mmCIF file of C-alpha atoms (C1' of nucleotides) in Angstrom:
data_model
loop_
_atom_site.group_PDB
_atom_site.id
_atom_site.type_symbol
_atom_site.label_atom_id
_atom_site.label_comp_id
_atom_site.label_asym_id
_atom_site.label_seq_id
_atom_site.Cartn_x
_atom_site.Cartn_y
_atom_site.Cartn_z
ATOM 1 C CA MET A 220 -10.337 -11.112 -12.337
ATOM 2 C CA SER A 221 -5.874 -12.174 -12.773
ATOM 3 C CA VAL A 222 -5.585 -9.147 -10.542
ATOM 4 C CA ASP A 223 -4.700 -9.508 -7.569
ATOM 5 C CA VAL A 224 -6.219 -7.896 -4.430
ATOM 6 C CA GLY A 225 -2.786 -7.107 -3.188
ATOM 7 C CA GLN A 226 -2.807 -4.475 -6.222
ATOM 8 C CA VAL A 227 -6.247 -2.896 -5.497
ATOM 9 C CA PHE A 228 -4.881 -2.766 -1.920
ATOM 10 C CA ALA A 229 -1.750 -0.923 -2.310
ATOM 11 C CA ALA A 230 -3.098 1.159 -5.334
ATOM 12 C CA LEU A 231 -5.729 2.952 -2.929
ATOM 13 C CA SER A 232 -3.546 3.063 -0.215
ATOM 14 C CA ASP A 233 -2.399 6.269 -1.190
ATOM 15 C CA PRO A 234 -4.049 9.361 -0.485
ATOM 16 C CA HIS A 235 -3.529 10.752 -4.446
ATOM 17 C CA ARG A 236 -5.119 7.703 -5.990
ATOM 18 C CA ARG A 237 -8.326 7.602 -3.734
ATOM 19 C CA HIS A 238 -8.601 11.498 -5.000
ATOM 20 C CA LEU A 239 -7.983 10.318 -8.932
ATOM 21 C CA LEU A 240 -11.180 7.944 -8.083
ATOM 22 C CA GLU A 241 -13.290 10.127 -6.449
ATOM 23 C CA THR A 242 -12.682 12.827 -9.592
ATOM 24 C CA LEU A 243 -12.553 10.444 -11.864
ATOM 25 C CA GLY A 244 -16.576 9.635 -10.185
ATOM 26 C CA ASP A 245 -17.595 12.914 -11.760
ATOM 27 C CA HIS A 246 -16.603 11.777 -15.258
ATOM 28 C CA PRO A 247 -18.204 9.103 -16.239
ATOM 29 C CA HIS A 248 -17.141 9.837 -19.953
ATOM 30 C CA GLY A 249 -13.682 9.139 -19.299
ATOM 31 C CA ALA A 250 -10.844 11.895 -18.556
ATOM 32 C CA THR A 251 -7.418 12.367 -20.113
ATOM 33 C CA ALA A 252 -4.351 12.892 -17.445
ATOM 34 C CA THR A 253 -3.646 16.216 -17.996
ATOM 35 C CA THR A 254 -7.080 17.149 -17.167
ATOM 36 C CA LEU A 255 -6.412 15.213 -13.663
ATOM 37 C CA ALA A 256 -3.394 17.255 -13.065
ATOM 38 C CA LEU A 257 -4.722 20.477 -13.400
ATOM 39 C CA PRO A 258 -6.271 21.234 -10.120
ATOM 40 C CA LEU A 259 -3.205 19.305 -8.636
ATOM 41 C CA PRO A 260 0.179 20.380 -6.990
ATOM 42 C CA VAL A 261 1.916 17.914 -8.558
ATOM 43 C CA SER A 262 3.077 17.097 -12.563
ATOM 44 C CA ARG A 263 1.492 15.431 -15.534
ATOM 45 C CA GLN A 264 3.560 12.588 -15.227
ATOM 46 C CA ALA A 265 3.275 11.867 -11.899
ATOM 47 C CA VAL A 266 -0.703 11.339 -12.529
ATOM 48 C CA ASP A 267 0.174 9.757 -15.587
ATOM 49 C CA ARG A 268 1.921 7.285 -13.502
ATOM 50 C CA HIS A 269 -0.578 7.486 -10.643
ATOM 51 C CA LEU A 270 -3.209 6.222 -13.255
ATOM 52 C CA ARG A 271 -1.244 3.158 -14.511
ATOM 53 C CA VAL A 272 -1.093 2.016 -11.298
ATOM 54 C CA LEU A 273 -4.852 1.579 -11.150
ATOM 55 C CA GLU A 274 -5.138 0.388 -14.366
ATOM 56 C CA ARG A 275 -2.872 -2.390 -13.572
ATOM 57 C CA ALA A 276 -4.553 -2.757 -10.391
ATOM 58 C CA GLY A 277 -7.916 -2.824 -12.663
ATOM 59 C CA LEU A 278 -9.487 0.061 -11.273
ATOM 60 C CA VAL A 279 -8.974 2.240 -14.451
ATOM 61 C CA SER A 280 -10.014 1.490 -18.041
ATOM 62 C CA SER A 281 -7.726 3.535 -20.316
ATOM 63 C CA ALA A 282 -9.313 4.183 -24.128
ATOM 64 C CA ARG A 283 -7.336 6.181 -26.309
ATOM 65 C CA ARG A 284 -9.265 8.828 -28.897
ATOM 66 C CA GLY A 285 -7.264 11.065 -31.018
ATOM 67 C CA ARG A 286 -4.248 12.099 -29.491
ATOM 68 C CA GLU A 287 -5.828 12.212 -25.578
ATOM 69 C CA THR A 288 -6.368 8.998 -23.574
ATOM 70 C CA LEU A 289 -9.302 9.074 -21.196
ATOM 71 C CA PHE A 290 -9.431 7.140 -18.329
ATOM 72 C CA ALA A 291 -12.189 5.994 -16.568
ATOM 73 C CA VAL A 292 -13.533 3.906 -13.799
ATOM 74 C CA ARG A 293 -13.888 0.541 -13.365
ATOM 75 C CA PRO A 294 -16.961 -0.805 -11.463
ATOM 76 C CA GLU A 295 -15.704 -4.542 -10.938
ATOM 77 C CA GLN A 296 -12.611 -5.003 -9.307
ATOM 78 C CA LEU A 297 -13.624 -2.205 -6.729
ATOM 79 C CA THR A 298 -16.553 -4.952 -5.983
ATOM 80 C CA ARG A 299 -14.490 -7.867 -6.256
ATOM 81 C CA SER A 300 -12.477 -6.032 -3.130
ATOM 82 C CA ALA A 301 -14.877 -5.394 -1.201
ATOM 83 C CA ALA A 302 -16.754 -8.887 -1.113
ATOM 84 C CA TRP A 303 -12.524 -9.862 -0.499
ATOM 85 C CA LEU A 304 -13.024 -7.780 3.192
ATOM 86 C CA THR A 305 -16.611 -8.394 3.704
ATOM 87 C CA ASP A 306 -15.477 -12.740 3.669
ATOM 88 C CA LEU A 307 -11.972 -12.445 5.693
ATOM 89 C CA GLY A 308 -14.509 -10.422 8.551
ATOM 90 C CA LYS A 309 -17.242 -12.930 7.972
ATOM 91 C CA ARG A 310 -14.807 -15.679 9.371
ATOM 92 C CA TRP A 311 -13.715 -13.427 11.726
ATOM 93 C CA ASP A 312 -16.624 -13.118 13.467
ATOM 94 C CA ARG A 313 -17.943 -17.078 13.212
ATOM 95 C CA ARG A 314 -14.438 -17.733 14.896
ATOM 96 C CA LEU A 315 -15.045 -15.527 17.510
ATOM 97 C CA GLU A 316 -18.846 -16.492 17.725
ATOM 98 C CA ARG A 317 -17.326 -19.909 18.249
ATOM 99 C CA LEU A 318 -14.895 -18.728 20.620
ATOM 100 C CA LYS A 319 -17.856 -17.340 22.352
ATOM 101 C CA ASN A 320 -20.254 -19.910 22.346
ATOM 102 C CA THR A 321 -16.898 -22.502 23.837
ATOM 103 C CA ALA A 322 -15.938 -19.694 26.514
ATOM 104 C CA GLU A 323 -20.430 -20.454 28.185
ATOM 105 C CA SER A 324 -21.202 -23.986 27.280
ATOM 106 C CA GLY A 325 -18.090 -24.783 29.637
ATOM 107 C CA GLY A 326 -13.797 -23.603 28.798
ATOM 108 C CA THR A 327 -11.925 -21.229 29.199
ATOM 109 C CA PRO A 328 -9.415 -22.588 31.353
ATOM 110 C CA MET B 126 -12.185 4.906 15.229
ATOM 111 C CA SER B 127 -9.523 7.736 14.013
ATOM 112 C CA VAL B 128 -8.014 5.459 11.807
ATOM 113 C CA ASP B 129 -7.420 5.901 7.803
ATOM 114 C CA VAL B 130 -8.452 3.968 5.498
ATOM 115 C CA GLY B 131 -5.299 4.731 3.495
ATOM 116 C CA GLN B 132 -3.547 2.907 6.520
ATOM 117 C CA VAL B 133 -5.732 -0.267 6.554
ATOM 118 C CA PHE B 134 -5.811 0.057 2.465
ATOM 119 C CA ALA B 135 -1.586 -0.006 3.439
ATOM 120 C CA ALA B 136 -1.539 -2.900 5.408
ATOM 121 C CA LEU B 137 -3.873 -5.377 3.720
ATOM 122 C CA SER B 138 -1.133 -4.673 0.497
ATOM 123 C CA ASP B 139 1.345 -7.004 1.573
ATOM 124 C CA PRO B 140 1.319 -10.159 1.116
ATOM 125 C CA HIS B 141 2.724 -11.142 4.748
ATOM 126 C CA ARG B 142 0.251 -8.590 6.589
ATOM 127 C CA ARG B 143 -2.878 -10.615 5.055
ATOM 128 C CA HIS B 144 -1.067 -13.830 5.771
ATOM 129 C CA LEU B 145 -0.597 -13.131 9.714
ATOM 130 C CA LEU B 146 -4.694 -11.691 9.036
ATOM 131 C CA GLU B 147 -4.791 -15.308 8.382
ATOM 132 C CA THR B 148 -3.982 -17.092 10.282
ATOM 133 C CA LEU B 149 -4.686 -14.796 13.848
ATOM 134 C CA GLY B 150 -8.599 -15.841 12.627
ATOM 135 C CA ASP B 151 -7.220 -18.892 13.964
ATOM 136 C CA HIS B 152 -5.537 -18.505 17.042
ATOM 137 C CA PRO B 153 -9.012 -16.672 18.631
ATOM 138 C CA HIS B 154 -7.765 -16.870 22.282
ATOM 139 C CA GLY B 155 -4.287 -13.925 20.931
ATOM 140 C CA ALA B 156 -0.807 -15.257 19.283
ATOM 141 C CA THR B 157 2.784 -13.868 20.070
ATOM 142 C CA ALA B 158 5.222 -12.794 17.453
ATOM 143 C CA THR B 159 7.693 -15.638 17.631
ATOM 144 C CA THR B 160 4.918 -17.840 17.741
ATOM 145 C CA LEU B 161 3.635 -16.625 14.537
ATOM 146 C CA ALA B 162 7.168 -16.552 13.083
ATOM 147 C CA LEU B 163 8.088 -20.050 13.597
ATOM 148 C CA PRO B 164 6.905 -21.031 10.098
ATOM 149 C CA LEU B 165 7.986 -18.600 8.557
ATOM 150 C CA PRO B 166 11.014 -17.893 6.590
ATOM 151 C CA VAL B 167 11.124 -14.217 7.935
ATOM 152 C CA SER B 168 12.491 -12.839 11.180
ATOM 153 C CA ARG B 169 10.138 -12.408 14.599
ATOM 154 C CA GLN B 170 11.380 -9.019 14.874
ATOM 155 C CA ALA B 171 9.386 -8.536 10.982
ATOM 156 C CA VAL B 172 6.310 -10.112 12.136
ATOM 157 C CA ASP B 173 6.450 -8.316 14.976
ATOM 158 C CA ARG B 174 6.325 -5.381 12.816
ATOM 159 C CA HIS B 175 4.119 -5.797 10.393
ATOM 160 C CA LEU B 176 1.851 -6.715 13.386
ATOM 161 C CA ARG B 177 2.749 -3.291 14.423
ATOM 162 C CA VAL B 178 1.107 -1.803 10.975
ATOM 163 C CA LEU B 179 -2.195 -4.054 11.517
ATOM 164 C CA GLU B 180 -2.169 -2.417 14.963
ATOM 165 C CA ARG B 181 -1.719 0.926 13.442
ATOM 166 C CA ALA B 182 -4.111 0.472 11.203
ATOM 167 C CA GLY B 183 -6.509 -1.061 14.063
ATOM 168 C CA LEU B 184 -6.605 -4.426 12.210
ATOM 169 C CA VAL B 185 -5.468 -6.396 15.368
ATOM 170 C CA SER B 186 -5.185 -5.425 19.138
ATOM 171 C CA SER B 187 -2.045 -5.965 21.236
ATOM 172 C CA ALA B 188 -1.750 -6.979 25.049
ATOM 173 C CA ARG B 189 1.366 -7.990 27.522
ATOM 174 C CA ARG B 190 -0.153 -10.621 29.664
ATOM 175 C CA GLY B 191 3.612 -11.255 31.572
ATOM 176 C CA ARG B 192 6.779 -11.282 29.132
ATOM 177 C CA GLU B 193 4.567 -12.266 26.364
ATOM 178 C CA THR B 194 2.531 -10.551 24.271
ATOM 179 C CA LEU B 195 -0.156 -10.802 21.956
ATOM 180 C CA PHE B 196 -1.938 -9.992 18.982
ATOM 181 C CA ALA B 197 -5.728 -11.146 18.587
ATOM 182 C CA VAL B 198 -7.703 -10.364 15.596
ATOM 183 C CA ARG B 199 -10.400 -6.657 15.627
ATOM 184 C CA PRO B 200 -13.295 -7.088 13.266
ATOM 185 C CA GLU B 201 -14.337 -3.104 13.183
ATOM 186 C CA GLN B 202 -11.999 -1.691 11.239
ATOM 187 C CA LEU B 203 -12.034 -4.888 8.552
ATOM 188 C CA THR B 204 -16.006 -3.571 8.267
ATOM 189 C CA ARG B 205 -15.802 -0.109 8.140
ATOM 190 C CA SER B 206 -12.821 -0.435 5.290
ATOM 191 C CA ALA B 207 -15.134 -2.494 3.315
ATOM 192 C CA ALA B 208 -17.841 -0.649 4.108
ATOM 193 C CA TRP B 209 -16.697 2.196 2.337
ATOM 194 C CA LEU B 210 -15.229 -0.327 -0.711
ATOM 195 C CA THR B 211 -18.136 -0.668 -1.556
ATOM 196 C CA ASP B 212 -20.093 2.244 -0.936
ATOM 197 C CA LEU B 213 -17.759 4.494 -3.777
ATOM 198 C CA GLY B 214 -18.830 1.483 -5.809
ATOM 199 C CA LYS B 215 -22.295 2.766 -5.210
ATOM 200 C CA ARG B 216 -21.749 6.045 -6.013
ATOM 201 C CA TRP B 217 -19.459 5.060 -9.019
ATOM 202 C CA ASP B 218 -23.063 2.528 -10.124
ATOM 203 C CA ARG B 219 -25.295 5.327 -9.009
ATOM 204 C CA ARG B 220 -22.989 7.720 -11.886
ATOM 205 C CA LEU B 221 -22.819 5.235 -14.779
ATOM 206 C CA GLU B 222 -26.779 4.555 -14.163
ATOM 207 C CA ARG B 223 -27.991 8.204 -14.380
ATOM 208 C CA LEU B 224 -24.622 7.859 -18.035
ATOM 209 C CA LYS B 225 -26.703 5.213 -18.670
ATOM 210 C CA ASN B 226 -30.530 6.888 -18.370
ATOM 211 C CA THR B 227 -29.194 10.078 -19.868
ATOM 212 C CA ALA B 228 -27.664 8.522 -23.196
ATOM 213 C CA GLU B 229 -31.352 7.453 -23.413
ATOM 214 C CA SER B 230 -33.718 10.273 -22.977
ATOM 215 C CA GLY B 231 -31.761 11.832 -25.464
ATOM 216 C CA GLY B 232 -28.057 13.573 -25.516
ATOM 217 C CA THR B 233 -24.424 12.798 -25.157
ATOM 218 C CA PRO B 234 -23.799 16.226 -27.261
ATOM 219 C "C1'" DT C 89 18.437 -14.313 43.981
ATOM 220 C "C1'" DC C 90 20.280 -15.476 39.590
ATOM 221 C "C1'" DG C 91 19.639 -17.311 35.284
ATOM 222 C "C1'" DA C 92 17.115 -17.797 31.201
ATOM 223 C "C1'" DC C 93 13.492 -16.633 27.996
ATOM 224 C "C1'" DG C 94 10.920 -13.512 25.770
ATOM 225 C "C1'" DT C 95 9.968 -8.930 24.465
ATOM 226 C "C1'" DG C 96 11.364 -4.298 22.494
ATOM 227 C "C1'" DC C 97 14.130 -0.603 20.582
ATOM 228 C "C1'" DA C 98 18.493 1.507 17.427
ATOM 229 C "C1'" DA C 99 21.358 0.294 13.555
ATOM 230 C "C1'" DC C 100 22.180 -0.992 8.611
ATOM 231 C "C1'" DG C 101 21.818 -2.464 3.670
ATOM 232 C "C1'" DC C 102 18.773 -2.795 0.155
ATOM 233 C "C1'" DG C 103 14.455 -2.851 -3.378
ATOM 234 C "C1'" DA C 104 10.520 0.003 -4.313
ATOM 235 C "C1'" DT C 105 8.401 3.956 -5.275
ATOM 236 C "C1'" DG C 106 6.821 9.517 -5.765
ATOM 237 C "C1'" DG C 107 8.503 12.569 -8.380
ATOM 238 C "C1'" DT C 108 10.826 15.384 -11.376
ATOM 239 C "C1'" DT C 109 13.092 17.212 -16.344
ATOM 240 C "C1'" DG C 110 13.736 16.461 -21.084
ATOM 241 C "C1'" DC C 111 12.714 14.414 -25.574
ATOM 242 C "C1'" DA C 112 10.899 11.766 -29.578
ATOM 243 C "C1'" DC C 113 6.446 10.006 -31.083
ATOM 244 C "C1'" DG C 114 1.565 10.627 -33.165
ATOM 245 C "C1'" DT C 115 -2.649 13.778 -34.046
ATOM 246 C "C1'" DC C 116 -5.838 17.613 -34.615
ATOM 247 C "C1'" DC C 117 -6.005 22.192 -37.754
ATOM 248 C "C1'" DC C 118 -5.276 26.086 -41.305
ATOM 249 C "C1'" DG D 299 2.215 19.458 -45.819
ATOM 250 C "C1'" DG D 300 3.622 22.283 -41.257
ATOM 251 C "C1'" DG D 301 2.828 24.260 -37.445
ATOM 252 C "C1'" DA D 302 1.075 22.689 -32.600
ATOM 253 C "C1'" DC D 303 -0.778 20.074 -29.239
ATOM 254 C "C1'" DG D 304 -1.004 15.712 -25.897
ATOM 255 C "C1'" DT D 305 1.104 11.655 -25.004
ATOM 256 C "C1'" DG D 306 4.357 7.607 -24.101
ATOM 257 C "C1'" DC D 307 8.856 7.034 -22.610
ATOM 258 C "C1'" DA D 308 13.466 7.013 -19.655
ATOM 259 C "C1'" DA D 309 16.767 9.027 -17.249
ATOM 260 C "C1'" DC D 310 17.919 11.033 -12.673
ATOM 261 C "C1'" DC D 311 17.158 11.777 -7.376
ATOM 262 C "C1'" DA D 312 14.434 11.395 -2.679
ATOM 263 C "C1'" DT D 313 12.353 9.267 0.459
ATOM 264 C "C1'" DC D 314 9.751 5.080 2.368
ATOM 265 C "C1'" DG D 315 9.257 0.523 3.053
ATOM 266 C "C1'" DC D 316 11.001 -3.993 4.107
ATOM 267 C "C1'" DG D 317 14.658 -7.094 5.895
ATOM 268 C "C1'" DT D 318 18.629 -8.337 9.049
ATOM 269 C "C1'" DT D 319 21.706 -8.017 13.415
ATOM 270 C "C1'" DG D 320 22.818 -7.139 17.805
ATOM 271 C "C1'" DC D 321 21.491 -5.921 22.339
ATOM 272 C "C1'" DA D 322 18.858 -3.728 26.899
ATOM 273 C "C1'" DC D 323 15.222 -4.420 29.298
ATOM 274 C "C1'" DG D 324 11.511 -7.012 31.705
ATOM 275 C "C1'" DT D 325 9.641 -11.077 33.717
ATOM 276 C "C1'" DC D 326 8.877 -16.452 34.946
ATOM 277 C "C1'" DG D 327 11.297 -20.299 37.018
ATOM 278 C "C1'" DA D 328 14.547 -23.400 39.604
#
DNA sequence: TCGACGTGCAACGCGATGGTTGCACGTCCC
DNA sequence: GGGACGTGCAACCATCGCGTTGCACGTCGA
């Protein structure tokens, strides 16, 4: 909770962050920023900042273990955002359905 | 089709654009940028650019009628993005479920 | 036809964002 | 304890996105 859908969408708008999320899905135990940055053409700090953005959006969680920080996915926020999207879609469909019925029952003047 | 989910999420990340989408839902016949900008504290051009972004993301459609341009919602892309989100969520859940089972059946070495 | 209205495009300023590098702190291993 | 490793933070620069204004073009109505 307490996280705006806007932050989630902003986090998901970046291709690098989406890639990080996909990769993190393959590491359910969690992965460090250094490990994730290894095959990428960007620096460790950049990946770290991306992970911070994802964390602020509630999409990943960070847990420090010893001298390394493990990041792991957190499905709840993603589910919430998906629900937001489907809700908006449903409202649209309902409006369009009403419009269609109105048109059939007599009136687009 | 041919629209990236990144564009959709980037479009949805802005509060003004989300508000425009909500408002457009109340005008199934379509609305002009000037009309939409009236109650807002931003200029008509700003609203127009927001609508262009939404159009590029495939979330709204523009149709010129005479000297005015009507914008209307287009639910398909929104449905697609919602599906993308739920799919990613499902994959995560599946991974986490597997992890849980693995842990129970004996092994986190 | 001519004035009025509405739109689209270009140029500009400003703040946010993404990327880099360098350095200080905490933690593991010998 | 001491060196090595990994992380977090700050400063700096380039780029992008948002908002503004001004102007030219197309379209409606008298």
